[in-house]
mmCIF file with all atom_site columns, C-alpha atoms in Angstrom:
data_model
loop_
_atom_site.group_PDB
_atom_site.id
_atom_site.type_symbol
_atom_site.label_atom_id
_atom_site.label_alt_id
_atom_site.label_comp_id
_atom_site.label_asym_id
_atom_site.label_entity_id
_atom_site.label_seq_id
_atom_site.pdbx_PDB_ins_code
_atom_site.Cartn_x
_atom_site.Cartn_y
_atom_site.Cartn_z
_atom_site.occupancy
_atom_site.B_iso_or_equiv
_atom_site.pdbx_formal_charge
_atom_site.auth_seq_id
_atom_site.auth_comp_id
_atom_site.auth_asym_id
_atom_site.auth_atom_id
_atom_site.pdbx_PDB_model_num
ATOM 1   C CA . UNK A 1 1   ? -13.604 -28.778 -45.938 1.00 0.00 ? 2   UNK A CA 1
ATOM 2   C CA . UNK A 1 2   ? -16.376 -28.726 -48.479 1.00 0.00 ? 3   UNK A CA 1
ATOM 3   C CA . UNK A 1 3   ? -17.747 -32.293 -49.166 1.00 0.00 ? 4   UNK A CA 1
ATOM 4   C CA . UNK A 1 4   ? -18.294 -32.619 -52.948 1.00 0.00 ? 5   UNK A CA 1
ATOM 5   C CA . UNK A 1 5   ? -19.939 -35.942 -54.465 1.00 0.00 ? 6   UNK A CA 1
ATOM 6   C CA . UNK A 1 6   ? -18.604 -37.103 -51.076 1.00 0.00 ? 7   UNK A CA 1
ATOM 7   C CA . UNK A 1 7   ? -14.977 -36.454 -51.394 1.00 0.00 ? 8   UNK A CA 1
ATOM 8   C CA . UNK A 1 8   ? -13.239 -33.593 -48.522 1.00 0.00 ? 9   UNK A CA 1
ATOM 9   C CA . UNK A 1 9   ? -11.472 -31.115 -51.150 1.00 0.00 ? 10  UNK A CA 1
ATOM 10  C CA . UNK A 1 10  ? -8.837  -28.673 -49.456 1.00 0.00 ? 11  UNK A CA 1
ATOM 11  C CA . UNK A 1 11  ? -10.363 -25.507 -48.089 1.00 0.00 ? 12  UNK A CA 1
ATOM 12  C CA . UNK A 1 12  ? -8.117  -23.125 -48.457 1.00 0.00 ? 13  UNK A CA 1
ATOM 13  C CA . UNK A 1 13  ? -7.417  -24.012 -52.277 1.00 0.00 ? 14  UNK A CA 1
ATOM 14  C CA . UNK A 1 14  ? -8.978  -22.149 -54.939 1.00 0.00 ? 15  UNK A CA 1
ATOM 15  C CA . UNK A 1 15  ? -12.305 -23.813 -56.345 1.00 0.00 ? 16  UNK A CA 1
ATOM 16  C CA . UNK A 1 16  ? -10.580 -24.684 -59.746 1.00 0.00 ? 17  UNK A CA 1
ATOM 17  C CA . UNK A 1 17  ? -7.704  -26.911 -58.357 1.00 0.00 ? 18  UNK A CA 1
ATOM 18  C CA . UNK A 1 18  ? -9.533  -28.232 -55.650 1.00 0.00 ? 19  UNK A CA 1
ATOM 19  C CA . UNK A 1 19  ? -11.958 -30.221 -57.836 1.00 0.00 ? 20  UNK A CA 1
ATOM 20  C CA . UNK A 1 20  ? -9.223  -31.543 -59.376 1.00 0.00 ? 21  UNK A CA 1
ATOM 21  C CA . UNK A 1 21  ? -8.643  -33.659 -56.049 1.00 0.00 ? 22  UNK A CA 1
ATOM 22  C CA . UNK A 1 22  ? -11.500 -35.903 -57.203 1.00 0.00 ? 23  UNK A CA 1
ATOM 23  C CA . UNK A 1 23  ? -10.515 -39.208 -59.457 1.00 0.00 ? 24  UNK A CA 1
ATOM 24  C CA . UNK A 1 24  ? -11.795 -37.937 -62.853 1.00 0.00 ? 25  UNK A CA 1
ATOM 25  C CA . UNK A 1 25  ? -11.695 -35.154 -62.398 1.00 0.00 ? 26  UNK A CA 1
ATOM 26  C CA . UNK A 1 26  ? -8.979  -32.763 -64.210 1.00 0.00 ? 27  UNK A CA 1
ATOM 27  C CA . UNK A 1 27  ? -8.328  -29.315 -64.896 1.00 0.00 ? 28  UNK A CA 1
ATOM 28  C CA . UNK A 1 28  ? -10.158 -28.556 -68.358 1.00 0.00 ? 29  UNK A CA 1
ATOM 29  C CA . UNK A 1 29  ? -13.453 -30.670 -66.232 1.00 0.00 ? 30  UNK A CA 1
ATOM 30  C CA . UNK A 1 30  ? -13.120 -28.336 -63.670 1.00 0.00 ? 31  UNK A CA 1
ATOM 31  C CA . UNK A 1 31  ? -12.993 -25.421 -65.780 1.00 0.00 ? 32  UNK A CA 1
ATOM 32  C CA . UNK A 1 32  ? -15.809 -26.599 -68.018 1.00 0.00 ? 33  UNK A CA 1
ATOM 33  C CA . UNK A 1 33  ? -17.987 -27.488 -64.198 1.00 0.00 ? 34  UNK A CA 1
ATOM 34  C CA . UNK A 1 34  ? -17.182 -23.870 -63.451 1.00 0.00 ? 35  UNK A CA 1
ATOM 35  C CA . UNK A 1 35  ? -18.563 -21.980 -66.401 1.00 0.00 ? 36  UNK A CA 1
ATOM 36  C CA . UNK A 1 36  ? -21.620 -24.220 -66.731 1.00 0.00 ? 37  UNK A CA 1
ATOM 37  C CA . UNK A 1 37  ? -22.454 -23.165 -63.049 1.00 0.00 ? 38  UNK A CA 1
ATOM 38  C CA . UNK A 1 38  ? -21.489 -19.682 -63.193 1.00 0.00 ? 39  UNK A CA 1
ATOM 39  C CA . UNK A 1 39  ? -19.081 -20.063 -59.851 1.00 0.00 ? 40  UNK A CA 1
ATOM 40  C CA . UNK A 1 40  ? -15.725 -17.830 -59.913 1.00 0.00 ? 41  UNK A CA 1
ATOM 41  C CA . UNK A 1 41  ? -12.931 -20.677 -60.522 1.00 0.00 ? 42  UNK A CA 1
ATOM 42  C CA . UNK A 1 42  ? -10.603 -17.608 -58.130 1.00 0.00 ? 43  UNK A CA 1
ATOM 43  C CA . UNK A 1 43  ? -13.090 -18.481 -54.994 1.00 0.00 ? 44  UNK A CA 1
ATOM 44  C CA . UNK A 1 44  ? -12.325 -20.528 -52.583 1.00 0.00 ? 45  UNK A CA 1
ATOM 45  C CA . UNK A 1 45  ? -13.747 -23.987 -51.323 1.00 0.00 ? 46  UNK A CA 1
ATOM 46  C CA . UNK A 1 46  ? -14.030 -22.387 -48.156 1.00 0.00 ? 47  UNK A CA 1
ATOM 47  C CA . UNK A 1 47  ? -15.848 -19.607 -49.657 1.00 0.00 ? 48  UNK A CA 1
ATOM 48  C CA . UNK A 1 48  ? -18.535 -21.731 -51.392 1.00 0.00 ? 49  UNK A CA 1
ATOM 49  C CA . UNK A 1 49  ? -22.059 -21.727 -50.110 1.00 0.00 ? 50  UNK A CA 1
ATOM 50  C CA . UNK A 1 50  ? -24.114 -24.363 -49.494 1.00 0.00 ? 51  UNK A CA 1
ATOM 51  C CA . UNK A 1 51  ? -26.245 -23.871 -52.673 1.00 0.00 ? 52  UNK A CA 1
ATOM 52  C CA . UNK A 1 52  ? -22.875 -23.744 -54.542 1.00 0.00 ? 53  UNK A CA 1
ATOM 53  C CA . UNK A 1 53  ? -21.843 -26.781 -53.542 1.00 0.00 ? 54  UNK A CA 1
ATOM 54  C CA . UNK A 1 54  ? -25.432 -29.051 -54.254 1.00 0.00 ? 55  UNK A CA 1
ATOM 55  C CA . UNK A 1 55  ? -24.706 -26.878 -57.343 1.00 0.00 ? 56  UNK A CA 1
ATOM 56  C CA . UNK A 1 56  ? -21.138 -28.108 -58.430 1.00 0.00 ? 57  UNK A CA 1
ATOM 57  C CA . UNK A 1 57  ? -22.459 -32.290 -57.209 1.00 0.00 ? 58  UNK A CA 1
ATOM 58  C CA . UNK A 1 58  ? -25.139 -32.129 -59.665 1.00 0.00 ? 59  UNK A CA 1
ATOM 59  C CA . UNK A 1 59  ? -23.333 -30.863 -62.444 1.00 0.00 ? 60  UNK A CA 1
ATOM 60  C CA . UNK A 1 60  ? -20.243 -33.075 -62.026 1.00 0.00 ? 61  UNK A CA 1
ATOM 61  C CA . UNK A 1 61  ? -22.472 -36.328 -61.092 1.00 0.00 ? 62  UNK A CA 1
ATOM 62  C CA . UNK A 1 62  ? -24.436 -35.048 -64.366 1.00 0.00 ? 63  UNK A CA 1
ATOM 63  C CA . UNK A 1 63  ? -21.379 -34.389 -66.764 1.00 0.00 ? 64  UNK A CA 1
ATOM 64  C CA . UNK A 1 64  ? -18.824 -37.120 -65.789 1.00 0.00 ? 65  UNK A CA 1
ATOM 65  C CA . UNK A 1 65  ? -17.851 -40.598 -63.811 1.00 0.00 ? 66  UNK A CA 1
ATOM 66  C CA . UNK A 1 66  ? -16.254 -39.432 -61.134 1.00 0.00 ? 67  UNK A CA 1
ATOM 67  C CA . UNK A 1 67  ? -14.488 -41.635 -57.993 1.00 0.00 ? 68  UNK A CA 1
ATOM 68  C CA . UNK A 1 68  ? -15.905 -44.962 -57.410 1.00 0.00 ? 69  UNK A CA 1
ATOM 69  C CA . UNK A 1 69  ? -18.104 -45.615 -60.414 1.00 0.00 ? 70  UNK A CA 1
ATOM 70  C CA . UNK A 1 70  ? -14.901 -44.472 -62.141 1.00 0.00 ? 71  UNK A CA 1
ATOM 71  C CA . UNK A 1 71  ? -12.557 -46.669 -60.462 1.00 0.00 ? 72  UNK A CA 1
ATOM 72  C CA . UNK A 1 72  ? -15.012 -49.659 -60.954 1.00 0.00 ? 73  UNK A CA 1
ATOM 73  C CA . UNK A 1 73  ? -15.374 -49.236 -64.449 1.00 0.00 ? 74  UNK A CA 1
ATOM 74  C CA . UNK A 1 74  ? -11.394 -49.445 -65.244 1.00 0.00 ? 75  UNK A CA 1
ATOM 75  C CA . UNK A 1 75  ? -11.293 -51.889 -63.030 1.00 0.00 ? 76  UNK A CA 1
ATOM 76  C CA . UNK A 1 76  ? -13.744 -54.000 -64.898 1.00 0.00 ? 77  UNK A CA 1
ATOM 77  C CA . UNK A 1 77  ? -12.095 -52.615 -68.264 1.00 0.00 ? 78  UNK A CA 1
ATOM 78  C CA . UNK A 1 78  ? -9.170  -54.250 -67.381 1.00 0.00 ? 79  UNK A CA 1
ATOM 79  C CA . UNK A 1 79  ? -10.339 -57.453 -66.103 1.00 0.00 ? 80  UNK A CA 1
ATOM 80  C CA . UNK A 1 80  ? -12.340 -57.943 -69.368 1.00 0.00 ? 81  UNK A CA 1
ATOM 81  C CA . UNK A 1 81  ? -8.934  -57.749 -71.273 1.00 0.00 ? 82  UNK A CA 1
ATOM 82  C CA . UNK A 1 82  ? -7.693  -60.308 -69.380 1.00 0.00 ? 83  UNK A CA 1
ATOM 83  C CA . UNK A 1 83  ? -10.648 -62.839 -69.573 1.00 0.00 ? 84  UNK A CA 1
ATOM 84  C CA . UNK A 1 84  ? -10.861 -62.346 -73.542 1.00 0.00 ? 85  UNK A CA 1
ATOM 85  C CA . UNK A 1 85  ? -7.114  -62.858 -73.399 1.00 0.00 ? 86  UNK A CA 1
ATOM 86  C CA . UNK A 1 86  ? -5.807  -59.813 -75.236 1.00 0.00 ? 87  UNK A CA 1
ATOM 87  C CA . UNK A 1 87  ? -2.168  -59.175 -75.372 1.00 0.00 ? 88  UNK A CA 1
ATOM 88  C CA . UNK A 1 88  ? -3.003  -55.933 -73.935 1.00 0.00 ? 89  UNK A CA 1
ATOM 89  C CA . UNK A 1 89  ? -5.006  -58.203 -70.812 1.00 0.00 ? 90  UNK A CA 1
ATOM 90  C CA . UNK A 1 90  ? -1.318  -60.595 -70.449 1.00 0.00 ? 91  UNK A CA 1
ATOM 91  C CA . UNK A 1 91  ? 0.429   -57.248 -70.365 1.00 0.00 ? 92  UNK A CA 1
ATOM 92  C CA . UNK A 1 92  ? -1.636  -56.104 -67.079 1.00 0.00 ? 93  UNK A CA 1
ATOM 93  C CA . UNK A 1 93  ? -1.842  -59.706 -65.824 1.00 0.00 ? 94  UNK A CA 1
ATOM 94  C CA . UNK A 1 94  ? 2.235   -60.113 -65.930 1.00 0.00 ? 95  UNK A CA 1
ATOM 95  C CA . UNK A 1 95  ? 3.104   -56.608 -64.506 1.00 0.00 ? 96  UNK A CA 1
ATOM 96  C CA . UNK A 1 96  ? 4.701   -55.496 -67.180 1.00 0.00 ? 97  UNK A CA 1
ATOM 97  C CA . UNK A 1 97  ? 3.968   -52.339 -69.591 1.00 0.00 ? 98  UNK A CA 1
ATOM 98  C CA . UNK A 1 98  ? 0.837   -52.405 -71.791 1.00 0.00 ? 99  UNK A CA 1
ATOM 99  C CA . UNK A 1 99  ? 1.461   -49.468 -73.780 1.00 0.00 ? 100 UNK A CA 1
ATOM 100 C CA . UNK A 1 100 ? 4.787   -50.852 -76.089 1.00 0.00 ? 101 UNK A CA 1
ATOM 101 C CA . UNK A 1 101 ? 7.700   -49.563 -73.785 1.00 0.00 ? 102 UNK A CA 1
ATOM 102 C CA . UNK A 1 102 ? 10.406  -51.081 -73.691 1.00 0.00 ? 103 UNK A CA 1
ATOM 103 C CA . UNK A 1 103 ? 11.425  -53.510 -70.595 1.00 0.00 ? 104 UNK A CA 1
ATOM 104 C CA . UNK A 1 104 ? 14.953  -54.511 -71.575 1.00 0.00 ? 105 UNK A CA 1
ATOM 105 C CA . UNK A 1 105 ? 16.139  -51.825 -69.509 1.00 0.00 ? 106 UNK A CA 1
ATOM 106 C CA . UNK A 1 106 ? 13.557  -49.819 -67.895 1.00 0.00 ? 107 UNK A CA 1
ATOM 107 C CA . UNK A 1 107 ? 10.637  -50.680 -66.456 1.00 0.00 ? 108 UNK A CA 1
ATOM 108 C CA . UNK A 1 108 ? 10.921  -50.870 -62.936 1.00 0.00 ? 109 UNK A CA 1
ATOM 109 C CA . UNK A 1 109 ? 7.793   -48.920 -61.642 1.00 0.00 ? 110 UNK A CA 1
ATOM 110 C CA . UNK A 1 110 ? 5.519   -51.128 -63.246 1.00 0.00 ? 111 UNK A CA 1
ATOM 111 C CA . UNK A 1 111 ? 7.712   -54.091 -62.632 1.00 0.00 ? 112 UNK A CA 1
ATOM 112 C CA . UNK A 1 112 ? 8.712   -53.318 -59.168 1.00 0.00 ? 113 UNK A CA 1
ATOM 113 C CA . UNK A 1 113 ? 12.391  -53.722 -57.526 1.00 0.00 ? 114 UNK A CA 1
ATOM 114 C CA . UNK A 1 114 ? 14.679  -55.816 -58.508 1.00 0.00 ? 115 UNK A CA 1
ATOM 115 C CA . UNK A 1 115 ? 14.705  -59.472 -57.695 1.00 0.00 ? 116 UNK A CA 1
ATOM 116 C CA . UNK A 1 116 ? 17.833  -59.878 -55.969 1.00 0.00 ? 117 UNK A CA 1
ATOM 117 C CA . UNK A 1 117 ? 20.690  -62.454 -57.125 1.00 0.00 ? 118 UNK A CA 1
ATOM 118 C CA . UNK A 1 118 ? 23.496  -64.030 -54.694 1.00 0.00 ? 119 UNK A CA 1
ATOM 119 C CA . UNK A 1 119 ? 23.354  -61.359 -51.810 1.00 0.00 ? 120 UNK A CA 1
ATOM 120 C CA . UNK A 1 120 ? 23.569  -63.102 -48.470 1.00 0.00 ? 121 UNK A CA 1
ATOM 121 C CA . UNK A 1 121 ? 24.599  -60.791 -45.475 1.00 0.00 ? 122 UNK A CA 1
ATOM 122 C CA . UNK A 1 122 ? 28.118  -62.946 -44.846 1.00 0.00 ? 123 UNK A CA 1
ATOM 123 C CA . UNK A 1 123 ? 27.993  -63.807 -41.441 1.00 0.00 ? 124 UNK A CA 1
ATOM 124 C CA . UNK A 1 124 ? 31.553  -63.441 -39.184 1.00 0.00 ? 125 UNK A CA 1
ATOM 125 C CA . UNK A 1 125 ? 33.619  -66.171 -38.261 1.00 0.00 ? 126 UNK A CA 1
ATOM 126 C CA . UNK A 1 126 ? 35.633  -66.518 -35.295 1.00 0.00 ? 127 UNK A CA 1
ATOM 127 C CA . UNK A 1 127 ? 39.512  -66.640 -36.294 1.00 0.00 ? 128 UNK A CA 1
ATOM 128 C CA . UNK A 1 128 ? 40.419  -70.546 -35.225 1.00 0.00 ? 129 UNK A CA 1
ATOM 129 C CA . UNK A 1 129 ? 44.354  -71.414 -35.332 1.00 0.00 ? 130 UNK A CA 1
ATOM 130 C CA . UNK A 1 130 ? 44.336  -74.198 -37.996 1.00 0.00 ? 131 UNK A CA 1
ATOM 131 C CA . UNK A 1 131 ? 46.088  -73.245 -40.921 1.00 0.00 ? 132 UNK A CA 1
ATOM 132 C CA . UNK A 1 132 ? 49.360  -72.166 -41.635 1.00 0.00 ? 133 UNK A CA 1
ATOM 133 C CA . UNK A 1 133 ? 51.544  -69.451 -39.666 1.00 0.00 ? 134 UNK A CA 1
ATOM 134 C CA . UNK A 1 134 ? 51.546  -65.815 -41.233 1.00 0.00 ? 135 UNK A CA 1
ATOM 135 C CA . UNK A 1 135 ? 53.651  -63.471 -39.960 1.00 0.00 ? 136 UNK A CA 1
#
């Protein structure tokens, strides 16, 4: 597996989709890496030589923020909303949707299960011979 800006892409996946492995990196970036390096998006990461690879670092480390300086920056993006106290920073600090869905209904991935009401696993009592007769 190719190493590129220090990330294992698949191998045996053609050069154009295997970029896309990399946080911040999507298809039209890939395609745009591609062309300004002059590498066939068909090859494969297998395929690439070493050159090719230094190549493809240097262009995406040039062109965009890619994996951890990417992840740290929306990190910080969104703790900034919620030390100004935006609505949009109470949003991420409650859980719930920041983007104006809905949550009556709905909801549940960013919300997460249900909270559960009144369901106790009803343990078995032994049948005792108070009470009256049935027959």
């Amino acid at each position: 597996m190719p190493r590129i800006v220090g990330i294992e892409v698949p191998k045996e996946k053609r050069i154009e989709v295997a970029l896309t492995y990399l946080f911040g990196v999507g298809p039209a970036t890939s395609r745009r890496v591609l062309s300004v390096t002059q590498i066939d998006p068909n090859k494969r990461a297998k395929d690439l030589t070493d050159e090719e690879v230094s190549k493809l670092t240097q262009t995406i480390q040039a062109t965009a923020k890619v994996e951890g300086d990417l992840r740290r920056e929306v990190t910080a993006n969104i703790k900034r909303l919620i030390d100004i106290g935006s609505y949009r920073g109470l949003r991420h600090k409650r859980g719930l949707p920041v983007r104006g869905q809905r949550t009556r209904t709905n909801a549940r991935s960013r919300k997460g299960p249900r909270p559960r009401v009144g369901v106790r696993k009803r343990t078995t009592r032994p049948v005792t011979g108070s009470g009256p007769a049935r027959t």
